[in-house]
Short mmCIF file of C-alpha atoms in Angstrom, two decimals:
data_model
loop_
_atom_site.label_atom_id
_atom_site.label_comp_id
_atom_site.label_asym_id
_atom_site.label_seq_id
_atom_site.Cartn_x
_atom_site.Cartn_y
_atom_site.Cartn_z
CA UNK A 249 -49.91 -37.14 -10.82
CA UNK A 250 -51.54 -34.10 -11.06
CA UNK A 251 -53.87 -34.67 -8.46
CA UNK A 252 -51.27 -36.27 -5.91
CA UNK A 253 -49.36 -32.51 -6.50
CA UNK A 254 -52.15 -30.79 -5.49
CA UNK A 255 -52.93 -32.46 -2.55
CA UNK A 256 -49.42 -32.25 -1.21
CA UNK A 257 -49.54 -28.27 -1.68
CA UNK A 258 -52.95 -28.18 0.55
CA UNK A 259 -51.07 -30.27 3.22
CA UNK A 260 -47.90 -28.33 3.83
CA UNK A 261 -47.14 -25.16 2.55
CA UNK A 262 -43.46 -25.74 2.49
CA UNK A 263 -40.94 -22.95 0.97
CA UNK A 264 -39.29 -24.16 -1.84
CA UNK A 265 -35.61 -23.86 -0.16
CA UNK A 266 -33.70 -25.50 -3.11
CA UNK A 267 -33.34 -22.26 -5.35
CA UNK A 268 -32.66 -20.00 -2.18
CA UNK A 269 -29.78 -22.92 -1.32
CA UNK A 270 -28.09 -22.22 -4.48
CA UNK A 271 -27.73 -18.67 -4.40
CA UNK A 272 -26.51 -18.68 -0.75
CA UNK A 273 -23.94 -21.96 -2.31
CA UNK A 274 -22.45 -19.37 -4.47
CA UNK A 275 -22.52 -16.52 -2.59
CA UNK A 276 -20.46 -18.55 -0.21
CA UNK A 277 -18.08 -19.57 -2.63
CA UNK A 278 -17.51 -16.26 -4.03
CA UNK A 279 -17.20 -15.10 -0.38
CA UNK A 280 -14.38 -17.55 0.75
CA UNK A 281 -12.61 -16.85 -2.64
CA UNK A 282 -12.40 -13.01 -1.91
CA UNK A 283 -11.80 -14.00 2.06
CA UNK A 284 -9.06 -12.59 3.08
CA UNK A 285 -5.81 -13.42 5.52
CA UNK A 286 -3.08 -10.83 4.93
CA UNK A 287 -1.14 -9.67 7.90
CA UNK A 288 -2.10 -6.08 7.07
CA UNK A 289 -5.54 -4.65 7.01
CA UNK A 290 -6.12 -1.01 5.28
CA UNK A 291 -9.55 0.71 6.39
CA UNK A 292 -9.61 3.27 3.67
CA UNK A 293 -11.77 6.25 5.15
CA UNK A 294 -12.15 10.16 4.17
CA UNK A 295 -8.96 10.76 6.05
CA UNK A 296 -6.90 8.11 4.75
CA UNK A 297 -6.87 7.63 1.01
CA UNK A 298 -4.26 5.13 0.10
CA UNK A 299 -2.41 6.39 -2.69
CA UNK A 300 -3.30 3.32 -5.81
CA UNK A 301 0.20 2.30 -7.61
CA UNK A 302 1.66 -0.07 -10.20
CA UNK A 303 3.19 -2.14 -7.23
CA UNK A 304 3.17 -6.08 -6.73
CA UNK A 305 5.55 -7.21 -3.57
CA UNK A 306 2.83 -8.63 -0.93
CA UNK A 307 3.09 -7.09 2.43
CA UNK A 308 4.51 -8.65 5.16
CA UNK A 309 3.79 -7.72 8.54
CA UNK A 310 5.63 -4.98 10.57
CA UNK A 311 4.92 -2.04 12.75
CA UNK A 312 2.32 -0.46 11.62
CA UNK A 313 2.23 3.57 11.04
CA UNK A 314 -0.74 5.10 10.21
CA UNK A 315 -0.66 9.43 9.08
CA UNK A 316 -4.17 10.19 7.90
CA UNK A 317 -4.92 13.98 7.33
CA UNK A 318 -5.81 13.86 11.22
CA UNK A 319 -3.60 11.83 13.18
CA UNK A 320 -0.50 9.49 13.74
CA UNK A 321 -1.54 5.76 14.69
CA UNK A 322 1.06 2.82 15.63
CA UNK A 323 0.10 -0.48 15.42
CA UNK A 324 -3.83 0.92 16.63
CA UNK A 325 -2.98 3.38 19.13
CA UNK A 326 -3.15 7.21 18.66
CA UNK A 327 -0.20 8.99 18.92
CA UNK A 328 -0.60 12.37 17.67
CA UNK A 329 -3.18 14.88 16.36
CA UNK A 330 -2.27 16.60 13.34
CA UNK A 331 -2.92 20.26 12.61
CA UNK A 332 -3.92 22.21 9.28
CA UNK A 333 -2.03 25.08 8.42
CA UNK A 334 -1.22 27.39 5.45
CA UNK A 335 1.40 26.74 3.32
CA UNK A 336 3.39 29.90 1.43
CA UNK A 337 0.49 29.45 -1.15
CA UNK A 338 -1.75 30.08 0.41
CA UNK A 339 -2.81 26.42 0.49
CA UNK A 340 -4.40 24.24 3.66
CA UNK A 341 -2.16 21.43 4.11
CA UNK A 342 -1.77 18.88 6.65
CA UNK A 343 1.10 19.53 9.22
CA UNK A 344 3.20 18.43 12.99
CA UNK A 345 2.15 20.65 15.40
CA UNK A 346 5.15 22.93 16.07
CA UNK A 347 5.30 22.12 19.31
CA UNK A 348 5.57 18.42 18.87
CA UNK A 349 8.30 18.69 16.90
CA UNK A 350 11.92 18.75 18.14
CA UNK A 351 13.51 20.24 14.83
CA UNK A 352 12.59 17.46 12.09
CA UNK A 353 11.55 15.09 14.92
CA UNK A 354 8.32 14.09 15.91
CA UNK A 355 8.83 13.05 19.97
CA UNK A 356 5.46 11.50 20.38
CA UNK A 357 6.15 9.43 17.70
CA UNK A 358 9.82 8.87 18.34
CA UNK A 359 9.34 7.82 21.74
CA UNK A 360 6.42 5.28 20.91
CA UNK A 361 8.63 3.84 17.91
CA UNK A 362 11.28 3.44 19.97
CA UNK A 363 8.90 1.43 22.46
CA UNK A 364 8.36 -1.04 19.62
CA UNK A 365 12.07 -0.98 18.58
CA UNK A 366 13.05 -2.37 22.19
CA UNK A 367 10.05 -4.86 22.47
CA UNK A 368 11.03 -6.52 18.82
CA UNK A 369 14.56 -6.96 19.68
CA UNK A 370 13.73 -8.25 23.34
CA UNK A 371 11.59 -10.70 21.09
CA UNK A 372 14.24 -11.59 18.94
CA UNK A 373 16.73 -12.06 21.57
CA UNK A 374 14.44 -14.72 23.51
CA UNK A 375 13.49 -16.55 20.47
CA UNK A 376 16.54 -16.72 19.11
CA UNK A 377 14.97 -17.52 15.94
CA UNK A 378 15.50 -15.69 12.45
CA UNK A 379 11.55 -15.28 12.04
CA UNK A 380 11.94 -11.99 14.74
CA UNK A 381 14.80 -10.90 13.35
CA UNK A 382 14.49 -7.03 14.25
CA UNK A 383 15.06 -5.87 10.47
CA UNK A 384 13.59 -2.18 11.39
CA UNK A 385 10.90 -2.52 9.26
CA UNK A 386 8.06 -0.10 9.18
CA UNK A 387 4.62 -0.29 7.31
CA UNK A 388 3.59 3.69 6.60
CA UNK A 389 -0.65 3.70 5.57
CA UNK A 390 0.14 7.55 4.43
CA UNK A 391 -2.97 9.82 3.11
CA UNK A 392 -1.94 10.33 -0.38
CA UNK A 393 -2.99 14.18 -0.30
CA UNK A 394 -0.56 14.65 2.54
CA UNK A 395 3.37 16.83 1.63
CA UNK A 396 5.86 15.45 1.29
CA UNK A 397 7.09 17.52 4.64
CA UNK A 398 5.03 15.54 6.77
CA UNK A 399 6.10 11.89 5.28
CA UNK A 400 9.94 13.27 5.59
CA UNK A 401 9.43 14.29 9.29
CA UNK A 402 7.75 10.72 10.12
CA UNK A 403 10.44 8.81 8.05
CA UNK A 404 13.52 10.86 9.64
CA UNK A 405 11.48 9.93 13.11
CA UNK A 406 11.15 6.30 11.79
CA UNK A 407 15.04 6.41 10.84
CA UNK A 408 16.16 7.96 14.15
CA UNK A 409 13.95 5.06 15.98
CA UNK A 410 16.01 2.25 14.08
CA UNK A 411 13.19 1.92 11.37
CA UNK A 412 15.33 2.12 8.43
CA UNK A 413 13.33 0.12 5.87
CA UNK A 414 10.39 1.61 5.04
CA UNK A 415 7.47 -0.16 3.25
CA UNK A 416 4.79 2.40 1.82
CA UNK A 417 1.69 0.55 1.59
CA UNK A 418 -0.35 0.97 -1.51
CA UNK A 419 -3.65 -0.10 -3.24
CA UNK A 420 -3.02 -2.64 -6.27
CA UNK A 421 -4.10 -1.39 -9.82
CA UNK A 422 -3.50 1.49 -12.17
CA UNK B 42 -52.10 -43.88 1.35
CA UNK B 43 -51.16 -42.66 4.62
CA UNK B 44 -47.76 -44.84 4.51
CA UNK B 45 -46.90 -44.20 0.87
CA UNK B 46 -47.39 -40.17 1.46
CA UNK B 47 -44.90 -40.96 4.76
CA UNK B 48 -42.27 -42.71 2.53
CA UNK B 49 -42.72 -39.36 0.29
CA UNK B 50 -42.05 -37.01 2.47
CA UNK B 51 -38.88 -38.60 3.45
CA UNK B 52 -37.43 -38.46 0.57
CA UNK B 53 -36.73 -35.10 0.64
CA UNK B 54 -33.73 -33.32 2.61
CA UNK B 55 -34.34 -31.56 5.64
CA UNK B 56 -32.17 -28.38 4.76
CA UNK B 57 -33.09 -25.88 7.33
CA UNK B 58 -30.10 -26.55 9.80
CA UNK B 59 -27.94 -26.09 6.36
CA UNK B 60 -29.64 -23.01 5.49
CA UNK B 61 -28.78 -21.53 9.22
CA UNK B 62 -25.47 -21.76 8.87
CA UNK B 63 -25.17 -20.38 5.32
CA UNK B 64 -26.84 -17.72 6.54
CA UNK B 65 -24.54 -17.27 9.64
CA UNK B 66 -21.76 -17.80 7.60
CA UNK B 67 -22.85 -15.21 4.62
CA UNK B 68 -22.37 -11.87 7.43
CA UNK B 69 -19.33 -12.90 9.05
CA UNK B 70 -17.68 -13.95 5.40
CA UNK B 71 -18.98 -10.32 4.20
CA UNK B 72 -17.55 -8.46 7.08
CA UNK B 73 -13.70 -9.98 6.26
CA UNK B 74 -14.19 -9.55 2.80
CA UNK B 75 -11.30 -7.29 1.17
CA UNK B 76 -12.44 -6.23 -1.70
CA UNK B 77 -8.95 -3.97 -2.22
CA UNK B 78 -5.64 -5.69 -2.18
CA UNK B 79 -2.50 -3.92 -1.16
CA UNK B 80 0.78 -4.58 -2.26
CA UNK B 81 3.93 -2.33 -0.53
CA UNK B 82 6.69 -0.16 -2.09
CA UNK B 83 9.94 -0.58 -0.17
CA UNK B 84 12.45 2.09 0.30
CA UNK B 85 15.20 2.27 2.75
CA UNK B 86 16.57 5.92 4.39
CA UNK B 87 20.03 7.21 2.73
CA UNK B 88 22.34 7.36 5.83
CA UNK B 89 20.87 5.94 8.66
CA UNK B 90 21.49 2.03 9.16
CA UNK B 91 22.21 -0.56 6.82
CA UNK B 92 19.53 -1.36 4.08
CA UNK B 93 18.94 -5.02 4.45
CA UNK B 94 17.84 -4.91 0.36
CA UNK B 95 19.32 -3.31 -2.50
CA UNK B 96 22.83 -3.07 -1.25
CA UNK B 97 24.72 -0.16 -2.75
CA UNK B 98 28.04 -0.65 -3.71
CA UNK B 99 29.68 2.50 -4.09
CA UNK B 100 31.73 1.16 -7.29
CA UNK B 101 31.40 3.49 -10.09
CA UNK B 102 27.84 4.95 -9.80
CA UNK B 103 25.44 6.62 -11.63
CA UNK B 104 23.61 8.08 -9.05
CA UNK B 105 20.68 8.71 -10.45
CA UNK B 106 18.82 11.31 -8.82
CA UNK B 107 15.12 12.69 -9.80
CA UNK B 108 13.93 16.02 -8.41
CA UNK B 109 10.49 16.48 -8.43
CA UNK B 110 9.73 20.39 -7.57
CA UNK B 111 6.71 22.68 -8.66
CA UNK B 112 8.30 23.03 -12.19
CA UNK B 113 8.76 19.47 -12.94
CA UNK B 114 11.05 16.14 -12.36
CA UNK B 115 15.36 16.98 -12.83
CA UNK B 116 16.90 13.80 -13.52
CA UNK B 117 20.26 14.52 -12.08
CA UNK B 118 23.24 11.87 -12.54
CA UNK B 119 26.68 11.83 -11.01
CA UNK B 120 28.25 14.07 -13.75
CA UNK B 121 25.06 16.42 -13.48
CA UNK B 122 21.75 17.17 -15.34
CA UNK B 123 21.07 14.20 -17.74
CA UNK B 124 19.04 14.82 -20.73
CA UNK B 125 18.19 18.53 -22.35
CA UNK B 126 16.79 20.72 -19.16
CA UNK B 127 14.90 23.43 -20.56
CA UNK B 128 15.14 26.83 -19.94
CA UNK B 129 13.20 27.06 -16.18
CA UNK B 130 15.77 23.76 -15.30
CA UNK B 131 13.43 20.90 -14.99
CA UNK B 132 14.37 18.36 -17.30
CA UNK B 133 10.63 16.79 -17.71
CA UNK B 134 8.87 20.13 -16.92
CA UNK B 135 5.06 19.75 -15.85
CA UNK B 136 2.64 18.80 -18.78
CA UNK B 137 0.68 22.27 -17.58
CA UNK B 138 0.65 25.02 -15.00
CA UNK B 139 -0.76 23.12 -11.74
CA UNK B 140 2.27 21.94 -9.95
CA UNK B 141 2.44 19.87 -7.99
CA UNK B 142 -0.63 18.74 -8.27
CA UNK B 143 -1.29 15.00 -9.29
CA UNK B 144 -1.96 14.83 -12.73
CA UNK B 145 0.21 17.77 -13.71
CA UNK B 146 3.57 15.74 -13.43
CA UNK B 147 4.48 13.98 -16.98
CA UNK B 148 4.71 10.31 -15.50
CA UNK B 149 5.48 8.98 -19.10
CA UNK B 150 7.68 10.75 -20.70
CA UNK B 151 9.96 10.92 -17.26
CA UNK B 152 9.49 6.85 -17.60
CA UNK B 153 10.93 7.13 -21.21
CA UNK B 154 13.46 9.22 -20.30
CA UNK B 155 15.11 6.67 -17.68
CA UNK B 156 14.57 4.00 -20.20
CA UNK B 157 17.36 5.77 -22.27
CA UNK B 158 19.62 6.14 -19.28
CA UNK B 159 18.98 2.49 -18.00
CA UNK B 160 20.36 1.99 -21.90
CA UNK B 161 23.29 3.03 -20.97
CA UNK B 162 23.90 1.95 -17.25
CA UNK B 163 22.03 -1.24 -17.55
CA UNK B 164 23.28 -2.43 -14.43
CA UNK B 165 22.05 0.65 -12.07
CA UNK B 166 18.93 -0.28 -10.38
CA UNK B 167 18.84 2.60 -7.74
CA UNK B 168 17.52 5.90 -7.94
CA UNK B 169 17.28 8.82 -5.32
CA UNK B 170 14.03 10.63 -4.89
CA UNK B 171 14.47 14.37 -4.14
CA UNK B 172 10.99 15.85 -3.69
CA UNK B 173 10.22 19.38 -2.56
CA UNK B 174 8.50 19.99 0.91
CA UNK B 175 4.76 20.65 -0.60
CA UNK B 176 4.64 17.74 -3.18
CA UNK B 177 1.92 15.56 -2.40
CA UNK B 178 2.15 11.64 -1.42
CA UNK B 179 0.43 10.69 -4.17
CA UNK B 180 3.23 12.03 -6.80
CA UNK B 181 6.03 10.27 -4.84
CA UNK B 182 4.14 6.85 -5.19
CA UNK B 183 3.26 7.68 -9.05
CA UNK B 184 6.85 8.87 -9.45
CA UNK B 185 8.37 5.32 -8.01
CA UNK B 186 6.04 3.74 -10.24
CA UNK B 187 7.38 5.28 -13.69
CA UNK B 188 11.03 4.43 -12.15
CA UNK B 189 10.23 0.89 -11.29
CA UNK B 190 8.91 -0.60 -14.68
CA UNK B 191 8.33 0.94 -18.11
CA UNK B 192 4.84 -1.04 -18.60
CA UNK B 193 5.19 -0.32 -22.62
CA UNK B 194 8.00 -1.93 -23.34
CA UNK B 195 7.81 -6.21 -22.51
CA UNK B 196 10.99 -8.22 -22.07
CA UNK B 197 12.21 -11.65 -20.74
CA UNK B 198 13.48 -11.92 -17.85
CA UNK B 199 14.38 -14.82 -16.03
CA UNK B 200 12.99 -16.65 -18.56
CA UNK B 201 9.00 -15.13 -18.17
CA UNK B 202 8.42 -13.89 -21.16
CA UNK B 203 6.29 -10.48 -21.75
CA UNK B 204 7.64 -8.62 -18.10
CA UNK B 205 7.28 -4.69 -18.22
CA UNK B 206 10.80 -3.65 -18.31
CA UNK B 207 12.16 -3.21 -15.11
CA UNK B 208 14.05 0.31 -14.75
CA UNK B 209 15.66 1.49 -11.55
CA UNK B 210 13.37 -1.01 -8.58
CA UNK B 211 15.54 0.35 -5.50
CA UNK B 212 14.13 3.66 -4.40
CA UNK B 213 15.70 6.05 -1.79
CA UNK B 214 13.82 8.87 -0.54
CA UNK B 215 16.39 11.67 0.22
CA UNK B 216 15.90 14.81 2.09
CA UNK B 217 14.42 16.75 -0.12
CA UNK B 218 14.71 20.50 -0.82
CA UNK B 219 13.22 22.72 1.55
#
């Protein structure tokens, strides 16, 4: 027995593959466990800290509004570059660019939500179907250090575009 | 000996084409990994449209309003300020000086506070957020939190036993004060 071992060693210094196999079994497991398909994707990042709450509903997928402490982004695309200003105390906060702003309204946005609100009820209207339903459903990613000014101007753009039911996305926990 | 060693040999798996694609597999599982999960708050604007959820019927309301300013939350109702507001006005004044930031707000005792007024309207399930220009995100979300559920107290409902009891769900973001 113990010779035949030894002679096998000499002949072919195989890697012993059967430990290695069962760490990479389970590490695949775990992996496919924790995969992932939800309709919405949140890339946390220093300029977009999504607030953590107490909430359970799952999302669902809508138009997708992004307001980090830089920018607007719908559904991927850039739509404005936010400024930083000083509040009455004295305070940097996040803030529309006056000049984007037509009183509470945000045009860039407006227009480009407005875009969306045509092409999901052009959708609807071909389908037929209840599945497209244009509901005016918006997801808002919001930074959770922004004011509340700058979530009210985006939400009374949202509301002005036909998005009326707003979905604030959050991280589960807490 | 040269046929028995054959016969040996063969015996055992040949688990290299396996190992390539666990090893494929491994990066590409890794990189759609989300190791946060999201859940959504829904709210619906005050005037504009019709909310497709939490249809108010304008029968006899509460209205039950929170303000959430630099001093602290007012819990307004139809008939006014509910509870004792102390002297500065805020009903649930800030736990210390630090308005608004985050952890300044008292979450808890504003969530025991609307568990005595959902004793008395238990059939009120909306309330109207009226937050002040500068108030961070972050309160708004932990301020619909303490109006959804009181996590303290369990109840049935439905039939599932041990739920946190659920206070006023439907949130409406109004205006706000300038």
């Amino acid at each position: 027995m113990g010779k035949r071992k030894l002679r096998r060693g000499d002949d072919d210094a195989a890697l012993s593959i059967t430990s290695m196999m069962d760490m990479m079994t389970i590490i695949l497991v775990f992996l496919l466990k924790s995969y992932s398909t939800d309709d919405v994707s949140v890339s946390p990042s220093k300029d977009l800290q999504v607030p953590i709450s107490s909430a359970e509903k799952p999302p669902k997928l809508a138009v997708n509004v992004v307001v980090s402490q830089k920018e607007i982004v719908v559904d991927g695309e850039e739509v404005l570059t936010l400024d930083r200003v000083q509040n009455d105390q004295g305070l940097e906060v996040t803030a529309v660019p006056a000049d984007e702003k037509r009183g509470q309204l945000i045009s860039a946005l407006y227009d480009r939500l407005l875009e969306k609100a045509e092409t999901a009820k052009d959708l609807a209207m071909r389908t037929g179907s209840d599945e497209f339903e244009f509901k005016g459903e918006v997801l808002l990613q919001c930074d959770k250090r922004l004011p509340f000014s700058v979530i009210r101007e985006v939400m009374f753009t949202a509301g002005q575009a036909q998005f009326g039911n707003f979905r604030f996305v959050v991280i589960k926990g807490g | 000996m040269a046929k028995k060693k054959r016969a040996a040999a063969a015996e055992e798996l040949d688990l290299v084409p396996i190992m390539n694609m666990v090893t494929i597999l491994i990066p590409f599982l890794l990189l759609s990994v989300q190791f946060v999960s999201i859940a959504v708050i829904d709210s619906t604007l005050p005037a504009i449209g019709k909310p497709t959820e939490a249809q108010p019927d304008d029968e006899e309301k509460l209205n039950l309003s929170v303000a959430i300013t630099d001093k602290g939350y007012s819990v307004l109702g139809a008939s006014g300020v509910l509870g004792n507001p102390d002297g500065d006005g805020a009903t649930v004044p800030c736990l210390r000086d630090g308005c608004p930031g985050v952890d300044a707000y008292d979450v808890s005792k504003l969530t025991e506070m609307l568990g005595q007024i959902k004793d008395e309207y238990p059939d009120e399930e909306n309330v109207i957020l009226i937050p002040e220009s500068n108030v961070p995100y972050e309160v708004l979300i932990a301020t619909m939190d303490a109006a959804r559920e009181n996590p303290d107290v369990k109840v049935t409902v439905n039939g599932v036993s041990d739920v946190a009891r659920p206070l006023f769900p439907f949130v409406v973001i109004a205006g706000g004060v300038q």
